[in-house]
Amino acid sequence: SGTGPSWALVKKRHLPPEISGLDENYTPIRTYQVCQVMEPNQNNWLRTNWIEKGNAQRIFVELKFTLRDCNSLPGVVGTCKETFNLYYQETDSEVGRSLRENQYVKIDTIAADESFTQGDLGERKMKLNTEVRIIGPLSRRGFYLAFQDVGACIALVSVKVYYKKCWSIIENLATFPDTVTGSEFSSLVEVEGMCVSDAEEEADNSPKMHCSAEGEWLVPIGKCICKLFCCHPCAACGRGFYKSSSQDLQCSRCPAHSLNDREGSWRCDCEDGYYRALSDPPSVACTRPPSAPQNLVYNINQTSVGLEWGPPADTGGRNDVTYRVVCRRCSWDPEECVPCGPNVGYSPAQSGLVDTYVTVVDLLAHANYTFEVEAVNGVSDLSRTQRLFAAVSIATGQAAPSQVSEVIKEKVQQRSIQLSWQEPQQPNGVITEYEIKYYEKDQKDRVYSTVRSRSTSATVNNLKPSTAYVFQIRAFTEAGYGTYGPRLEITTKEETTAAIVSSEQNPVIIIAVVAVAGTIILVFMVFGFIIGRRYALAVKFPGTKTYIDPETYEDPNRAVHQFAKELDASCIKIERVIGAGEFGEVCSGRLKLPGKRDVSVAIKTLKVGYTEKQRRDFLCEASIMGQFDHPNVVHLEGVVTRGNPTRMHQLIIFFIVHLFCSPGKPVMIVIEYMENGSLDGFLRKHDGQFTVIQLVGMLRGIAAGMRYLSDMGYVHRDLAARNILVNSNLVCKVSDFGLSRVIDDDPEAVYTTTGGKIPVRWTAPEAIQYRKFTSASDVWSYGIVMWEVMSYGERPYWDMSNQDVIKAIEEGYRLPAPMDCPPGLHQLMLDCWQKDRAERPKFDQIVGILDKMIRNPNTLKTPVGTCTRPISPLLDQSTPDFTAFCSVGEWLEAIKMERYRDNFTAAGYSSLESVARMSIEDVMSLGITLVGHQKKIMSSIQTMRAQMLHLHGTGVQV
Ligand code: AMP
C-alpha cells in the first residue's frame, strides 16, 4: 500500500516547482525539480503529507528520480552535488507545516545510478533511477518522508510507499490468515493455523506457519487431520477459496474480482459489475464490459461515411474486445431516430469488428444519421449496466439519382419513338437532365446512340422502320449520373407503301405528296394563327415551350382541361389537414392512378359554398402549374372538377347544397407532396443546421426552377422563401402560382400608391413604382430569397416599416451579408439588387455561378473576420451607426438636433435604449413642434431601433 505524494512543505530558499517532462518512453510526466547548482550552501526540503502506517512495521520507500551529472554543468565546480538525502519523522498524528530538521531521522543519502549529461531539465527525455529504502521498525501511528537537496540538479518523479504481507493460505488442512510481515529483515512472524471444517488438530502438533519479511510463508509446522467417520470431509474449501474439481488436492484462492462467503465452494462468485463468460474457467479473474471507444471521428463522402476510433481506455480486464456499430436515421427533428435497416451496408462488418474502423455505405442522400460505436467483450452481453458508446451525428451529402424504372412508350412511329418516364424514386437532388441510350437490338457490334432531355419525356428520331431497338434511361444531377434503368425493347412501325416509293421511281407521286403536305401545313398555320389569336396572347419563342396566360381563354374551364389532368376522385385518399390556403384547406393524402405506384400528394380544396368566380380563380393556379414540368417547380398531378364523387365527397356536396344552396361540386387541386413544407419555416426550424454547400444547393434548385419559368415567359411576381416548398430530399421547388389575385393572398402584400398589393420587401423598385414586373424583377426577389436562405429565414429588413424599406432602397441601401455568408454569395445578392434591371444577372447566369461555387467549395469559405454581420443593418457607409453613440446628447449632435437636448433630458430620456422605444407621440410631447424635425428624429429612432434589434439578435450587448 502507498500514498500518492501530496507534498506539503519546503523549508528555506527554493520551492521545488512541479514541472512537466518526458520519461524514458517519452510519456509526459509531472516532476518536482530543483537545480540550484550555481549557489553554495543549498538546503532545500520537500516533505510528503502524513502517511498512516496501519499494521505495518517495516515500510518500503521506492523513489524514481533523475539526477544531472555535475561535470556537464559548466562553471559549477564546488557547489554542484550529485546526491540528495531521504529522511523520515514518526508521529501519532499530523503536525502541521513547520519543519524542524533535527526531528527527522536520516534514512540514507541517495545517489543516482545513472545521471544524464545533456539538455534542459524541463523538456528533454530523462534517465530514471529507481532506489528502494526500508524504514522500521515503526512504532507510532504514522510518519512523514522528507527530501533534502544540498545543491543537486534533481527531478523527483515518483515515490511509492508500501509494506509487505503474507496472503491467507490453506496448508495442511489449516487456514492461515493475511499476515503483515515483521519489523526486521530477519524476523519471521509465527502464525497459528485454524483447521478447516471437518478437520481437527493433530494431537500435540497444532498447525503453524511463519511469515517472512519478504511476504512468503515459511516453515510449516504441525497439521490438522480429517475427523473420524467422515468420507471426504476435507474436500470442502474455506471461505475465499474454491476447488473446481474433487480431483484437486488444493483449494485455490478466489481469483481477482470474485469472492465467496461459503465453505466448500467449487467456484467463486463475481463481484457486482463483474462477470464470467461461459467459456471462462473458474480460475480466471472476473471481468467487466469495456469502456467506450475513444476519439470517434468520421469522414463523409456523399452517401458513405467512414468511422474511425481508438480502443477503449478500459478493456474490462479481457483481451477479446471487438466493436459494433449501431446506425440510426433521424428525421430533421433530432428526437425521431429509427434503425437504419437492411439497405445500409457495412464494410468490413457491422459487428465483431477487430479493427477500429468501418465504412457505412448506401445511406440516403441529404439525411441525418447518428452512429454509435460500442466496444464489446466476452461479458458485454451479460452486463445489465448502461451501454457505453461513442456517438456521432452526421448529415450525408448528395448521391447520384436512383434508377429510372417506369418508362412508357407514348408513341411508336416508323422512324421515331416517343417515350415518357417517372422521375426516379430517389432523385437525391435536382435532376438537370436525362440521358436516353438506345441501340438496334440485332446489331452485332451494338453501337449506342444517346439523346438528352431536360424533362421526363423525349422523342427519339431517325430510327429505321420495322426495327427492334433497346432503350435505357438514366438521370443526371450535380452528383453525376445514376445507373441505367431496365432495358425496354420497342420495334418501330412498318414502312407504308407511299414512303417506300423513291423519287426516281415516281416523281409525280412525290409532287403530289409534297403538294398535299404543303396544303395541310398551310391550313394548320392559318388555323393555328386564329387559335393563337383567340386563346393565347403570349409571344412564342422558337424552340421553347411558352407559358399561356389562362386569363386569355374565353372559357377558363377549357384552360384547366387543356393543362391539367382530370383525376377520378376515387383515386385520392385524403389523410390529414396540413395548412390553410386562400380558398380552403390544404390536406395531405395519397393518389393511386391505375397502373402507377401510389404517391404522396397535397390536396388543395375549394371551400364549400364557393362562387363561380372563386372556382375560376382557384383553378387558375392549376391551369398555370399544369403547364410546367421541371424538377424545381412544384408538379401538378391533376384536378378534380367533376365526376364520380366518393362517399366523402358526396358528404361535401350535401353540405354545399343544403347549407349553402350552391350548385357546386367538390373541386380539388392535387399537387406532389413536399414533406418539409415552406422553405422559410423549414429554415427557421433548423437554424444553423446546414452546411453552406447544402444552402447553396437549395438556392441552385430555386434558380433552376426560375430559369425554367423565365424561359417559358412566366413572371412569378411573388418569389419569396414562403412560396418555395421543400421535399424530404431538401429539393426546393417554386410554388404559389397565380395572377395578381394570388398576391392578394400573400400576407406580406400591401397596397402601394400605384394600386394593387405588393410584397414590398421582396419586390424590385420598378415593380413597386410603376408595376413593371419582369423576369428581372423576379431576379431581385430571388436575391432576397438568397438572403432569407443564408440567414435561415430572417425577415428581410427586420422590423423596418415598408415605407422605410422603400425609402432606404431608393437611397441606395442594400441588405448586408447574413452571418457566415460567403462573400461571393453576398456579391451575387447585390448584383440581383442592381437598380438598373438590365444590369441584374439572368437566372441562367445565376445557375451557372452557383454551379461553379458548388464545384469549387473553396469559393464558399468565409474568410475569418469578413462577412459577419456588420453593425449597420443596411449596407451604406453614410448611415451613422447609432448604436456606437454613448449618450443621447451625442446622438442628437450627430443628427444635428442638439437644440432639443434639454427637452429629452427634462422628459427623462437619458439612455439610447429609452429613446429607441419612443413613438411619434412621445417625440411630439417633448415640445418639438416643427414637423420636419419630428420626422427627422423619428426616422433616426427607427433606424436606431433596427440596429439595436439587429445587435441583440446576434447576442451583442448594446
Ligand atoms: P398555399 O395555399 O399554396 O399557400 O398553401 C398553404 C400551405 O399548405 C403552405 O404554406 C404549405 O405549408 C402547405 N402546402 C401547400 N402545398 C403543399 C405541398 N405541395 N406539399 C406540402 N405542403 C403544402
Tab-separated table of N, CA, C and O and ligand atoms in Angstrom, residues 578-584 586 601-602 604 621 634 671-678 722-723 725-726 735-736 745, ligand 1:
chain	number	residue	atom	x	y	z
A	578	ILE	N	-53.059	19.899	-43.558
A	578	ILE	CA	-51.684	20.353	-43.288
A	578	ILE	C	-51.540	21.863	-43.369
A	578	ILE	O	-50.518	22.411	-43.006
A	579	GLY	N	-52.525	22.561	-43.844
A	579	GLY	CA	-52.371	24.012	-43.940
A	579	GLY	C	-53.664	24.656	-44.411
A	579	GLY	O	-54.667	23.978	-44.660
A	580	ALA	N	-53.596	25.956	-44.488
A	580	ALA	CA	-54.773	26.684	-44.946
A	580	ALA	C	-54.387	27.530	-46.144
A	580	ALA	O	-53.402	28.273	-46.102
A	581	GLY	N	-55.116	27.388	-47.219
A	581	GLY	CA	-54.884	28.207	-48.409
A	581	GLY	C	-55.951	29.294	-48.474
A	581	GLY	O	-56.835	29.347	-47.617
A	582	GLU	N	-55.860	30.121	-49.514
A	582	GLU	CA	-56.816	31.221	-49.613
A	582	GLU	C	-58.240	30.700	-49.839
A	582	GLU	O	-59.201	31.258	-49.341
A	583	PHE	N	-58.327	29.565	-50.577
A	583	PHE	CA	-59.654	29.106	-50.976
A	583	PHE	C	-60.201	27.979	-50.114
A	583	PHE	O	-61.322	27.551	-50.283
A	584	GLY	N	-59.371	27.430	-49.249
A	584	GLY	CA	-59.838	26.320	-48.422
A	584	GLY	C	-58.652	25.593	-47.821
A	584	GLY	O	-57.509	26.043	-47.932
A	586	VAL	N	-55.703	22.870	-47.035
A	586	VAL	CA	-54.736	22.072	-47.797
A	586	VAL	C	-54.533	20.790	-46.997
A	586	VAL	O	-54.293	20.840	-45.789
A	601	VAL	N	-49.458	13.069	-51.950
A	601	VAL	CA	-49.863	14.317	-52.604
A	601	VAL	C	-50.380	15.323	-51.578
A	601	VAL	O	-50.729	14.956	-50.458
A	602	ALA	N	-50.344	16.578	-51.990
A	602	ALA	CA	-51.031	17.624	-51.232
A	602	ALA	C	-52.302	17.927	-52.021
A	602	ALA	O	-52.273	17.968	-53.260
A	604	LYS	N	-55.293	20.600	-52.446
A	604	LYS	CA	-55.860	21.903	-52.107
A	604	LYS	C	-57.354	21.827	-52.391
A	604	LYS	O	-57.750	21.417	-53.488
A	621	GLU	N	-54.751	28.555	-60.701
A	621	GLU	CA	-53.418	28.118	-60.276
A	621	GLU	C	-53.055	26.796	-60.952
A	621	GLU	O	-51.924	26.595	-61.390
A	634	VAL	N	-43.043	23.042	-58.508
A	634	VAL	CA	-43.975	22.077	-57.923
A	634	VAL	C	-44.859	21.481	-59.025
A	634	VAL	O	-45.368	22.200	-59.874
A	671	ILE	N	-51.408	18.141	-55.921
A	671	ILE	CA	-50.013	18.539	-56.204
A	671	ILE	C	-49.088	17.527	-55.558
A	671	ILE	O	-49.452	16.912	-54.551
A	672	GLU	N	-47.880	17.389	-56.082
A	672	GLU	CA	-46.907	16.500	-55.430
A	672	GLU	C	-46.697	16.972	-53.988
A	672	GLU	O	-46.751	18.175	-53.709
A	673	TYR	N	-46.469	16.015	-53.093
A	673	TYR	CA	-46.361	16.351	-51.669
A	673	TYR	C	-44.930	16.763	-51.338
A	673	TYR	O	-43.976	16.103	-51.728
A	674	MET	N	-44.798	17.884	-50.651
A	674	MET	CA	-43.480	18.394	-50.287
A	674	MET	C	-43.363	18.285	-48.758
A	674	MET	O	-43.897	19.109	-48.013
A	675	GLU	N	-42.678	17.232	-48.324
A	675	GLU	CA	-42.688	16.827	-46.916
A	675	GLU	C	-42.274	17.924	-45.949
A	675	GLU	O	-42.777	18.012	-44.833
A	676	ASN	N	-41.337	18.776	-46.342
A	676	ASN	CA	-40.815	19.751	-45.376
A	676	ASN	C	-41.503	21.122	-45.448
A	676	ASN	O	-41.043	22.077	-44.810
A	677	GLY	N	-42.580	21.200	-46.219
A	677	GLY	CA	-43.378	22.437	-46.224
A	677	GLY	C	-42.637	23.641	-46.787
A	677	GLY	O	-41.701	23.511	-47.585
A	678	SER	N	-43.041	24.824	-46.332
A	678	SER	CA	-42.478	26.059	-46.885
A	678	SER	C	-41.038	26.266	-46.434
A	678	SER	O	-40.689	25.954	-45.291
A	722	ARG	N	-41.256	31.918	-48.486
A	722	ARG	CA	-42.524	31.320	-48.049
A	722	ARG	C	-43.248	30.646	-49.208
A	722	ARG	O	-44.147	29.829	-48.989
A	723	ASN	N	-42.891	30.992	-50.443
A	723	ASN	CA	-43.536	30.395	-51.609
A	723	ASN	C	-42.672	29.339	-52.289
A	723	ASN	O	-42.890	28.988	-53.441
A	725	LEU	N	-41.381	25.412	-51.720
A	725	LEU	CA	-41.646	24.221	-50.899
A	725	LEU	C	-40.420	23.313	-50.928
A	725	LEU	O	-39.652	23.313	-51.899
A	726	VAL	N	-40.245	22.544	-49.858
A	726	VAL	CA	-39.048	21.705	-49.710
A	726	VAL	C	-39.500	20.261	-49.517
A	726	VAL	O	-40.371	19.998	-48.684
A	735	SER	N	-43.332	27.437	-55.947
A	735	SER	CA	-44.773	27.185	-55.951
A	735	SER	C	-45.523	28.507	-55.845
A	735	SER	O	-44.921	29.573	-55.981
A	736	ASP	N	-46.794	28.412	-55.557
A	736	ASP	CA	-47.688	29.570	-55.444
A	736	ASP	C	-47.790	30.344	-56.750
A	736	ASP	O	-47.205	31.410	-56.917
A	745	ASP	N	-53.463	37.148	-51.771
A	745	ASP	CA	-53.481	36.138	-50.720
A	745	ASP	C	-52.258	36.243	-49.811
A	745	ASP	O	-52.228	35.713	-48.704
B	1	AMP	P1	-50.782	27.721	-50.314
B	1	AMP	O1	-52.219	27.954	-50.444
B	1	AMP	O2	-50.151	27.170	-51.563
B	1	AMP	O3	-50.037	28.905	-49.758
B	1	AMP	O4	-50.621	26.539	-49.203
B	1	AMP	C1	-50.865	26.729	-47.833
B	1	AMP	C2	-49.915	25.862	-47.006
B	1	AMP	O5	-50.130	24.468	-47.280
B	1	AMP	C3	-48.440	26.095	-47.356
B	1	AMP	O6	-47.886	27.111	-46.606
B	1	AMP	C4	-47.819	24.754	-47.030
B	1	AMP	O7	-47.492	24.684	-45.657
B	1	AMP	C5	-48.916	23.770	-47.330
B	1	AMP	N1	-48.707	23.217	-48.681
B	1	AMP	C6	-49.152	23.716	-49.847
B	1	AMP	N2	-48.788	22.944	-50.874
B	1	AMP	C7	-48.103	21.910	-50.339
B	1	AMP	C8	-47.447	20.768	-50.899
B	1	AMP	N3	-47.434	20.537	-52.208
B	1	AMP	N4	-46.826	19.910	-50.051
B	1	AMP	C9	-46.843	20.151	-48.715
B	1	AMP	N5	-47.421	21.204	-48.146
B	1	AMP	C10	-48.066	22.080	-48.950
